[in-house]
CSV table of C-alpha atoms in Angstrom, one decimal:
chain,number,residue,atom,x,y,z
A,1,MET,CA,-19.0,-66.5,-77.8
A,2,THR,CA,-22.3,-64.6,-77.8
A,3,ASP,CA,-23.7,-63.2,-81.0
A,4,PHE,CA,-23.2,-59.6,-79.7
A,5,ALA,CA,-19.5,-60.4,-79.1
A,6,LYS,CA,-19.1,-61.8,-82.6
A,7,ILE,CA,-20.7,-58.7,-84.2
A,8,SER,CA,-18.5,-56.3,-82.1
A,9,ARG,CA,-15.4,-58.3,-83.1
A,10,THR,CA,-16.4,-58.1,-86.8
A,11,ASN,CA,-17.0,-54.3,-86.5
A,12,LEU,CA,-13.6,-53.8,-84.9
A,13,ALA,CA,-11.9,-55.8,-87.6
A,14,VAL,CA,-13.3,-53.8,-90.5
A,15,GLY,CA,-13.3,-50.5,-88.6
A,16,ALA,CA,-17.1,-50.1,-89.0
A,17,GLY,CA,-19.2,-49.2,-86.0
A,18,PRO,CA,-22.8,-50.3,-85.6
A,19,THR,CA,-24.0,-46.9,-87.0
A,20,ALA,CA,-21.7,-47.0,-90.1
A,21,ARG,CA,-23.5,-46.5,-93.4
A,22,PRO,CA,-21.0,-47.3,-96.1
A,23,ARG,CA,-23.7,-47.7,-98.9
A,24,ALA,CA,-25.2,-44.3,-98.2
A,25,LEU,CA,-21.7,-42.7,-98.2
A,26,ALA,CA,-20.9,-44.4,-101.5
A,27,ILE,CA,-24.1,-43.1,-103.1
A,28,TRP,CA,-23.3,-39.6,-101.9
A,29,LEU,CA,-19.7,-39.8,-103.3
A,30,LEU,CA,-21.0,-41.1,-106.6
A,31,VAL,CA,-23.2,-38.0,-106.9
A,32,ILE,CA,-20.1,-35.9,-106.2
A,33,VAL,CA,-18.3,-37.8,-109.0
A,34,ALA,CA,-21.2,-37.0,-111.4
A,35,LEU,CA,-21.0,-33.3,-110.4
A,36,ILE,CA,-17.3,-33.2,-111.1
A,37,ILE,CA,-17.8,-34.7,-114.5
A,38,LEU,CA,-20.4,-32.1,-115.2
A,39,MET,CA,-17.9,-29.5,-114.0
A,40,VAL,CA,-15.4,-30.8,-116.5
A,41,VAL,CA,-18.0,-30.5,-119.3
A,42,ILE,CA,-18.9,-26.9,-118.3
A,43,GLY,CA,-15.2,-26.1,-118.1
A,44,GLY,CA,-14.8,-27.3,-121.6
A,45,ILE,CA,-17.6,-25.1,-122.9
A,46,THR,CA,-16.2,-22.2,-120.9
A,47,ARG,CA,-12.8,-22.7,-122.6
A,48,LEU,CA,-14.1,-23.2,-126.1
A,49,THR,CA,-16.3,-20.2,-126.0
A,50,GLU,CA,-13.4,-18.0,-124.7
A,51,SER,CA,-15.4,-17.2,-121.6
A,52,GLY,CA,-12.9,-18.0,-118.9
A,53,LEU,CA,-11.5,-14.5,-118.5
A,54,SER,CA,-14.9,-12.7,-118.4
A,55,ILE,CA,-14.8,-12.4,-114.6
A,56,THR,CA,-11.6,-10.7,-113.5
A,57,GLU,CA,-12.0,-11.0,-109.7
A,58,TRP,CA,-12.2,-13.9,-107.3
A,59,LYS,CA,-14.9,-13.4,-104.7
A,60,PRO,CA,-15.5,-16.8,-103.1
A,61,VAL,CA,-18.6,-15.7,-101.2
A,62,THR,CA,-20.1,-12.6,-102.8
A,63,GLY,CA,-19.2,-13.8,-106.3
A,64,ALA,CA,-22.1,-16.3,-106.0
A,65,ILE,CA,-24.5,-13.4,-106.7
A,66,PRO,CA,-24.6,-12.3,-110.4
A,67,PRO,CA,-25.1,-8.7,-111.5
A,68,LEU,CA,-28.7,-7.8,-110.8
A,69,SER,CA,-29.1,-4.4,-112.3
A,70,ALA,CA,-28.0,-2.5,-115.5
A,71,ALA,CA,-25.5,-0.6,-113.4
A,72,ASP,CA,-24.0,-3.9,-112.0
A,73,TRP,CA,-23.7,-5.3,-115.5
A,74,GLN,CA,-22.0,-2.2,-116.7
A,75,ALA,CA,-19.6,-2.3,-113.8
A,76,VAL,CA,-18.4,-5.9,-114.4
A,77,PHE,CA,-18.2,-5.1,-118.2
A,78,ASP,CA,-16.0,-2.1,-117.5
A,79,GLU,CA,-13.7,-4.4,-115.4
A,80,TYR,CA,-13.5,-6.8,-118.3
A,81,LYS,CA,-12.5,-3.9,-120.6
A,82,HIS,CA,-9.3,-3.5,-118.6
A,83,SER,CA,-8.3,-7.1,-119.4
A,84,SER,CA,-5.8,-7.9,-122.1
A,85,GLN,CA,-8.3,-10.3,-123.8
A,86,TYR,CA,-10.7,-7.4,-124.4
A,87,ALA,CA,-7.9,-5.1,-125.6
A,88,LEU,CA,-6.3,-7.7,-127.9
A,89,MET,CA,-9.2,-9.8,-129.1
A,90,ASN,CA,-12.6,-8.3,-128.2
A,91,GLN,CA,-12.4,-4.6,-128.8
A,92,GLY,CA,-15.9,-3.2,-129.5
A,93,MET,CA,-17.7,-6.2,-127.9
A,94,THR,CA,-21.3,-5.3,-126.9
A,95,LEU,CA,-22.7,-5.7,-123.5
A,96,ALA,CA,-25.1,-8.4,-124.9
A,97,ALA,CA,-22.1,-10.4,-126.2
A,98,PHE,CA,-20.3,-10.0,-122.9
A,99,LYS,CA,-23.3,-11.4,-121.0
A,100,GLN,CA,-23.0,-14.6,-123.1
A,101,ILE,CA,-19.4,-15.3,-122.1
A,102,TYR,CA,-20.0,-14.1,-118.5
A,103,PHE,CA,-22.8,-16.7,-118.2
A,104,TRP,CA,-20.5,-19.7,-118.8
A,105,GLU,CA,-17.7,-18.5,-116.4
A,106,PHE,CA,-20.3,-17.6,-113.7
A,107,PHE,CA,-22.0,-21.0,-114.1
A,108,HIS,CA,-18.7,-22.8,-113.9
A,109,ARG,CA,-17.7,-21.0,-110.7
A,110,LEU,CA,-21.2,-21.4,-109.2
A,111,LEU,CA,-21.1,-25.1,-109.9
A,112,GLY,CA,-17.8,-25.3,-108.1
A,113,ARG,CA,-19.3,-23.6,-105.0
A,114,PHE,CA,-22.3,-26.0,-105.2
A,115,ILE,CA,-19.9,-29.0,-105.3
A,116,GLY,CA,-18.1,-27.7,-102.2
A,117,LEU,CA,-21.3,-27.4,-100.3
A,118,ALA,CA,-22.6,-30.8,-101.6
A,119,PHE,CA,-19.4,-32.3,-100.2
A,120,ALA,CA,-19.1,-30.4,-96.9
A,121,LEU,CA,-22.6,-30.5,-95.6
A,122,PRO,CA,-23.3,-34.3,-96.0
A,123,LEU,CA,-19.8,-35.0,-94.6
A,124,ILE,CA,-20.6,-33.0,-91.4
A,125,TRP,CA,-24.0,-34.8,-91.2
A,126,PHE,CA,-22.5,-38.3,-91.6
A,127,ALA,CA,-19.8,-37.4,-89.1
A,128,VAL,CA,-22.3,-36.2,-86.5
A,129,LYS,CA,-24.4,-39.4,-87.0
A,130,ARG,CA,-21.2,-41.5,-86.7
A,131,ALA,CA,-22.1,-43.1,-90.0
A,132,ILE,CA,-18.5,-43.0,-91.3
A,133,PRO,CA,-16.7,-46.3,-91.1
A,134,ARG,CA,-13.4,-46.3,-89.2
A,135,GLY,CA,-10.4,-45.3,-91.3
A,136,TYR,CA,-12.4,-43.1,-93.8
A,137,ILE,CA,-12.9,-39.8,-92.0
A,138,GLY,CA,-9.3,-38.7,-92.7
A,139,ARG,CA,-9.6,-39.6,-96.3
A,140,LEU,CA,-12.9,-37.7,-96.7
A,141,VAL,CA,-11.5,-34.6,-95.1
A,142,LEU,CA,-8.4,-34.8,-97.4
A,143,LEU,CA,-10.7,-35.0,-100.4
A,144,PHE,CA,-12.6,-31.9,-99.2
A,145,LEU,CA,-9.3,-30.0,-98.9
A,146,LEU,CA,-8.2,-31.1,-102.4
A,147,GLY,CA,-11.5,-29.7,-103.6
A,148,GLY,CA,-10.7,-26.3,-102.0
A,149,ALA,CA,-7.2,-26.4,-103.5
A,150,GLN,CA,-8.8,-27.0,-106.9
A,151,GLY,CA,-10.7,-23.7,-106.5
A,152,GLY,CA,-7.4,-21.9,-105.8
A,153,ILE,CA,-5.7,-23.4,-108.8
A,154,GLY,CA,-8.7,-22.3,-110.9
A,155,TRP,CA,-8.2,-18.7,-109.9
A,156,LEU,CA,-4.4,-18.9,-110.5
A,157,MET,CA,-5.2,-20.2,-114.0
A,158,VAL,CA,-7.5,-17.2,-114.6
A,159,LYS,CA,-4.9,-14.8,-113.3
A,160,SER,CA,-2.4,-16.2,-115.8
A,161,GLY,CA,-4.5,-14.9,-118.6
A,162,LEU,CA,-5.3,-11.4,-117.4
A,163,THR,CA,-2.0,-9.9,-118.3
A,164,ASP,CA,-0.7,-9.6,-121.9
A,165,ARG,CA,-2.6,-12.7,-123.1
A,166,VAL,CA,-5.9,-13.5,-124.7
A,167,ASN,CA,-6.2,-16.9,-122.9
A,168,VAL,CA,-4.9,-18.7,-119.9
A,169,GLU,CA,-1.5,-20.3,-119.8
A,170,PRO,CA,-1.8,-23.9,-121.2
A,171,ALA,CA,0.2,-25.3,-118.3
A,172,MET,CA,-2.2,-23.8,-115.8
A,173,LEU,CA,-5.2,-25.1,-117.8
A,174,ALA,CA,-3.6,-28.6,-117.6
A,175,ALA,CA,-3.0,-28.2,-113.9
A,176,HIS,CA,-6.6,-27.2,-113.3
A,177,LEU,CA,-8.1,-30.1,-115.3
A,178,GLY,CA,-5.5,-32.5,-113.9
A,179,MET,CA,-6.5,-31.7,-110.3
A,180,ALA,CA,-10.2,-32.1,-111.2
A,181,LEU,CA,-9.5,-35.5,-112.6
A,182,ILE,CA,-7.3,-36.6,-109.7
A,183,LEU,CA,-10.1,-35.5,-107.3
A,184,MET,CA,-12.7,-37.3,-109.3
A,185,ALA,CA,-10.6,-40.5,-109.4
A,186,ALA,CA,-9.9,-40.4,-105.7
A,187,VAL,CA,-13.6,-39.8,-104.8
A,188,LEU,CA,-14.6,-42.6,-107.1
A,189,TRP,CA,-12.0,-45.0,-105.6
A,190,THR,CA,-13.3,-44.2,-102.1
A,191,ALA,CA,-16.9,-44.8,-103.3
A,192,CYS,CA,-15.9,-48.2,-104.7
A,193,ASP,CA,-14.1,-49.1,-101.4
A,194,LEU,CA,-17.3,-48.2,-99.5
A,195,LEU,CA,-19.5,-50.2,-101.9
A,196,ALA,CA,-17.3,-53.2,-101.3
A,197,LEU,CA,-17.5,-52.7,-97.6
A,198,ALA,CA,-21.3,-52.5,-97.8
A,199,ARG,CA,-21.5,-55.8,-99.7
A,200,ASN,CA,-19.1,-57.6,-97.3
A,201,PRO,CA,-18.1,-56.1,-94.0
A,202,ARG,CA,-15.0,-58.3,-94.0
A,203,ALA,CA,-13.9,-57.2,-97.4
A,204,PRO,CA,-10.4,-55.7,-97.5
A,205,LYS,CA,-9.8,-52.4,-99.3
A,206,ALA,CA,-8.6,-52.8,-102.9
A,207,ARG,CA,-4.9,-52.3,-103.6
A,208,LEU,CA,-3.3,-50.6,-106.5
A,209,THR,CA,-1.8,-53.2,-108.8
A,210,GLY,CA,1.1,-52.4,-111.1
A,211,PHE,CA,-0.7,-52.7,-114.4
A,212,GLY,CA,-3.9,-51.1,-113.2
A,213,THR,CA,-1.9,-48.1,-112.1
A,214,LEU,CA,0.1,-47.9,-115.3
A,215,ALA,CA,-3.0,-48.0,-117.5
A,216,VAL,CA,-4.7,-45.2,-115.5
A,217,LEU,CA,-1.5,-43.1,-115.6
A,218,LEU,CA,-1.1,-43.5,-119.3
A,219,LEU,CA,-4.7,-42.3,-119.8
A,220,PHE,CA,-4.1,-39.4,-117.4
A,221,VAL,CA,-1.1,-38.3,-119.4
A,222,GLN,CA,-3.3,-38.4,-122.5
A,223,LEU,CA,-5.9,-36.2,-120.8
A,224,LEU,CA,-3.2,-33.7,-119.7
A,225,LEU,CA,-1.9,-33.6,-123.3
A,226,GLY,CA,-5.4,-32.8,-124.4
A,227,ALA,CA,-5.6,-30.0,-121.9
A,228,ILE,CA,-2.4,-28.4,-123.2
A,229,THR,CA,-3.6,-29.0,-126.8
A,230,ALA,CA,-6.8,-27.1,-125.9
A,231,GLY,CA,-4.9,-24.3,-124.1
A,232,LEU,CA,-2.6,-23.8,-127.2
A,233,ARG,CA,-5.6,-24.0,-129.6
A,234,ALA,CA,-3.5,-26.6,-131.2
A,235,GLY,CA,-6.5,-28.6,-132.4
A,236,TYR,CA,-6.8,-26.0,-135.3
A,237,VAL,CA,-3.4,-26.6,-136.8
A,238,ALA,CA,-4.5,-29.7,-138.7
A,239,ASN,CA,-8.0,-30.9,-139.7
A,240,THR,CA,-7.0,-34.2,-141.5
A,241,TRP,CA,-6.5,-37.7,-140.1
A,242,PRO,CA,-4.4,-39.8,-139.8
A,243,LEU,CA,-1.9,-37.4,-141.5
A,244,MET,CA,-1.3,-33.9,-140.2
A,245,ASN,CA,-1.4,-31.6,-143.2
A,246,ASP,CA,-0.5,-34.5,-145.5
A,247,ARG,CA,2.5,-35.6,-143.4
A,248,LEU,CA,2.8,-38.1,-140.6
A,249,VAL,CA,5.2,-35.8,-138.8
A,250,PRO,CA,4.4,-32.2,-139.7
A,251,ASP,CA,7.2,-29.8,-140.6
A,252,GLY,CA,6.2,-27.3,-137.9
A,253,ILE,CA,7.4,-29.3,-135.0
A,254,GLN,CA,10.3,-27.9,-133.0
A,255,TRP,CA,12.2,-30.7,-131.3
A,256,TRP,CA,15.0,-28.6,-129.8
A,257,GLY,CA,15.2,-26.5,-126.7
A,258,SER,CA,13.6,-27.0,-123.3
A,259,PHE,CA,11.2,-29.9,-123.7
A,260,TRP,CA,8.7,-28.5,-121.2
A,261,LEU,CA,8.8,-25.0,-122.8
A,262,THR,CA,8.4,-26.5,-126.2
A,263,LEU,CA,5.6,-28.8,-125.1
A,264,THR,CA,3.6,-25.9,-123.7
A,265,SER,CA,4.3,-23.6,-126.7
A,266,ASP,CA,4.6,-25.6,-129.9
A,267,GLN,CA,1.1,-26.2,-131.3
A,268,PHE,CA,2.3,-28.8,-133.8
A,269,LEU,CA,4.3,-30.9,-131.2
A,270,ILE,CA,1.4,-31.0,-128.7
A,271,HIS,CA,-1.1,-31.9,-131.4
A,272,PHE,CA,1.2,-34.6,-132.7
A,273,LEU,CA,1.8,-36.1,-129.2
A,274,HIS,CA,-1.9,-36.0,-128.2
A,275,ARG,CA,-2.9,-37.6,-131.5
A,276,TRP,CA,-0.5,-40.6,-131.2
A,277,TRP,CA,-0.2,-41.0,-127.4
A,278,ALA,CA,-3.9,-41.9,-127.6
A,279,TRP,CA,-3.0,-45.3,-129.1
A,280,ILE,CA,-0.5,-46.1,-126.3
A,281,ALA,CA,-3.2,-45.3,-123.7
A,282,ALA,CA,-5.8,-47.2,-125.7
A,283,ILE,CA,-3.7,-50.4,-126.0
A,284,ALA,CA,-3.1,-50.3,-122.2
A,285,LEU,CA,-6.8,-49.8,-121.5
A,286,PHE,CA,-7.8,-52.7,-123.8
A,287,MET,CA,-5.3,-54.9,-121.9
A,288,LEU,CA,-6.8,-53.7,-118.7
A,289,ALA,CA,-10.2,-54.7,-120.0
A,290,ALA,CA,-8.9,-58.1,-120.9
A,291,ARG,CA,-7.6,-58.7,-117.4
A,292,LEU,CA,-10.8,-57.4,-115.9
A,293,ASN,CA,-12.8,-59.8,-118.1
A,294,ARG,CA,-10.8,-62.7,-116.7
A,295,THR,CA,-12.0,-61.8,-113.2
A,296,GLY,CA,-15.6,-62.2,-114.2
A,297,SER,CA,-16.4,-58.5,-114.6
A,298,SER,CA,-17.3,-58.8,-118.3
A,299,ARG,CA,-19.9,-55.9,-118.2
A,300,LEU,CA,-17.4,-53.4,-116.8
A,301,ALA,CA,-14.8,-54.7,-119.3
A,302,MET,CA,-17.1,-54.1,-122.2
A,303,THR,CA,-18.0,-50.6,-120.9
A,304,LEU,CA,-14.3,-49.7,-120.7
A,305,SER,CA,-13.6,-51.0,-124.2
A,306,GLY,CA,-16.6,-49.3,-125.6
A,307,LEU,CA,-15.6,-45.9,-124.1
A,308,VAL,CA,-12.1,-46.3,-125.5
A,309,LEU,CA,-13.4,-46.8,-129.0
A,310,PHE,CA,-16.0,-44.0,-128.7
A,311,GLN,CA,-13.4,-41.6,-127.4
A,312,ILE,CA,-11.0,-42.4,-130.3
A,313,MET,CA,-13.8,-41.7,-132.7
A,314,LEU,CA,-14.7,-38.4,-131.0
A,315,GLY,CA,-11.0,-37.3,-131.1
A,316,ILE,CA,-10.9,-38.0,-134.8
A,317,ALA,CA,-14.2,-36.2,-135.3
A,318,THR,CA,-12.9,-33.2,-133.3
A,319,VAL,CA,-10.0,-32.9,-135.7
A,320,ILE,CA,-11.7,-33.3,-139.0
A,321,THR,CA,-14.6,-30.9,-138.0
A,322,GLY,CA,-12.1,-28.2,-137.1
A,323,VAL,CA,-12.9,-28.4,-133.4
A,324,SER,CA,-16.7,-28.4,-133.6
A,325,LEU,CA,-18.0,-27.1,-130.2
A,326,PRO,CA,-20.5,-29.9,-129.5
A,327,ILE,CA,-18.1,-32.7,-130.5
A,328,ALA,CA,-15.1,-31.1,-128.7
A,329,VAL,CA,-17.2,-30.8,-125.5
A,330,LEU,CA,-18.4,-34.4,-125.8
A,331,HIS,CA,-14.8,-35.5,-126.3
A,332,GLN,CA,-13.8,-33.8,-123.0
A,333,GLY,CA,-16.8,-35.3,-121.2
A,334,VAL,CA,-16.3,-38.8,-122.4
A,335,GLY,CA,-12.6,-38.5,-121.5
A,336,ALA,CA,-13.7,-37.9,-117.9
A,337,LEU,CA,-16.1,-40.9,-118.1
A,338,LEU,CA,-13.3,-43.0,-119.5
A,339,LEU,CA,-11.0,-42.2,-116.6
A,340,GLY,CA,-13.8,-43.1,-114.3
A,341,ALA,CA,-14.3,-46.5,-116.0
A,342,ALA,CA,-10.5,-47.1,-115.9
A,343,VAL,CA,-10.4,-46.3,-112.1
A,344,MET,CA,-13.3,-48.6,-111.4
A,345,SER,CA,-11.6,-51.3,-113.5
A,346,ALA,CA,-8.3,-50.9,-111.6
A,347,HIS,CA,-10.2,-51.0,-108.3
A,348,ARG,CA,-12.0,-54.2,-109.3
A,349,ILE,CA,-8.7,-55.9,-110.2
A,350,GLY,CA,-7.3,-54.5,-107.0
A,351,LEU,CA,-10.0,-56.2,-105.0
A,352,THR,CA,-9.4,-59.5,-106.7
A,353,ALA,CA,-5.6,-59.2,-106.0
A,354,ARG,CA,-6.2,-58.4,-102.3
A,355,ALA,CA,-8.6,-61.4,-101.9
A,356,ARG,CA,-5.9,-63.9,-103.1
């Protein structure tokens, strides 16, 4: 068999043509992951500064241009004055104060548009250059569509807070953050697959293992509980740790009724669950790190364990400081980083399992 025939057969086996550039694709996707994490951080600032309802319309194209004149600023401010948040919480707000909350919501939406372009344009370029390995184009298109859906969920979340409320519905906030984290995890997993393909054209794709999936899901639930806690402003109901207002189980918890309705309305219950589910997720992640260490990936295992400990300390600090803005934002950002480390760990274990 000639060398050319051997190369062609290898390319066919792994689904990669001679122009495929898996490493370049992986680097591009890792940049997208970093942008999504930044988006999560900016979203946290937007929520904590009560800025999310400052823009009352969704204009996907023209909304990328901010108010440019005094008349434009007055017009958007007048629109905000018709919102329930202004009527119930911000009566008498000055235009200068409005500009501050407008900035964070505008920047959040602008970054979302930028991420969409940062995904779409390189995807088209890689497709035209036939640089995408076989079997990946469908996955990449699906990821782009999920990103578009995330924008729609964001607007539905904002709409949920424009009538008879001063903030968005906690369930919608959790859905918005949850979709962002799912998208980040899927993009990161795909990047890891491509990096493995770049290192070894014969490398099979990683598979989801039972324990790796369980550990990531337990962490994901914890992050969703954190989103509902934030949406209900439940972090403020207790500023002591480990006890909540001098009790392990606070008196304010309502255990009866519809569990979902109680979960998304009872500040004491969601704070209690978020506080203690963290330890379930942490134990699972430490066990994941131990399994990862046995595969020879000690550096990633140490990173995962270190992020778990740091996130726990940040959670405690958020409580005892009465939800300090810098600490709470860092807590949310590290949560996204921790999910990324957990996904990479599950992928590394999945590669090892596939190779056996």
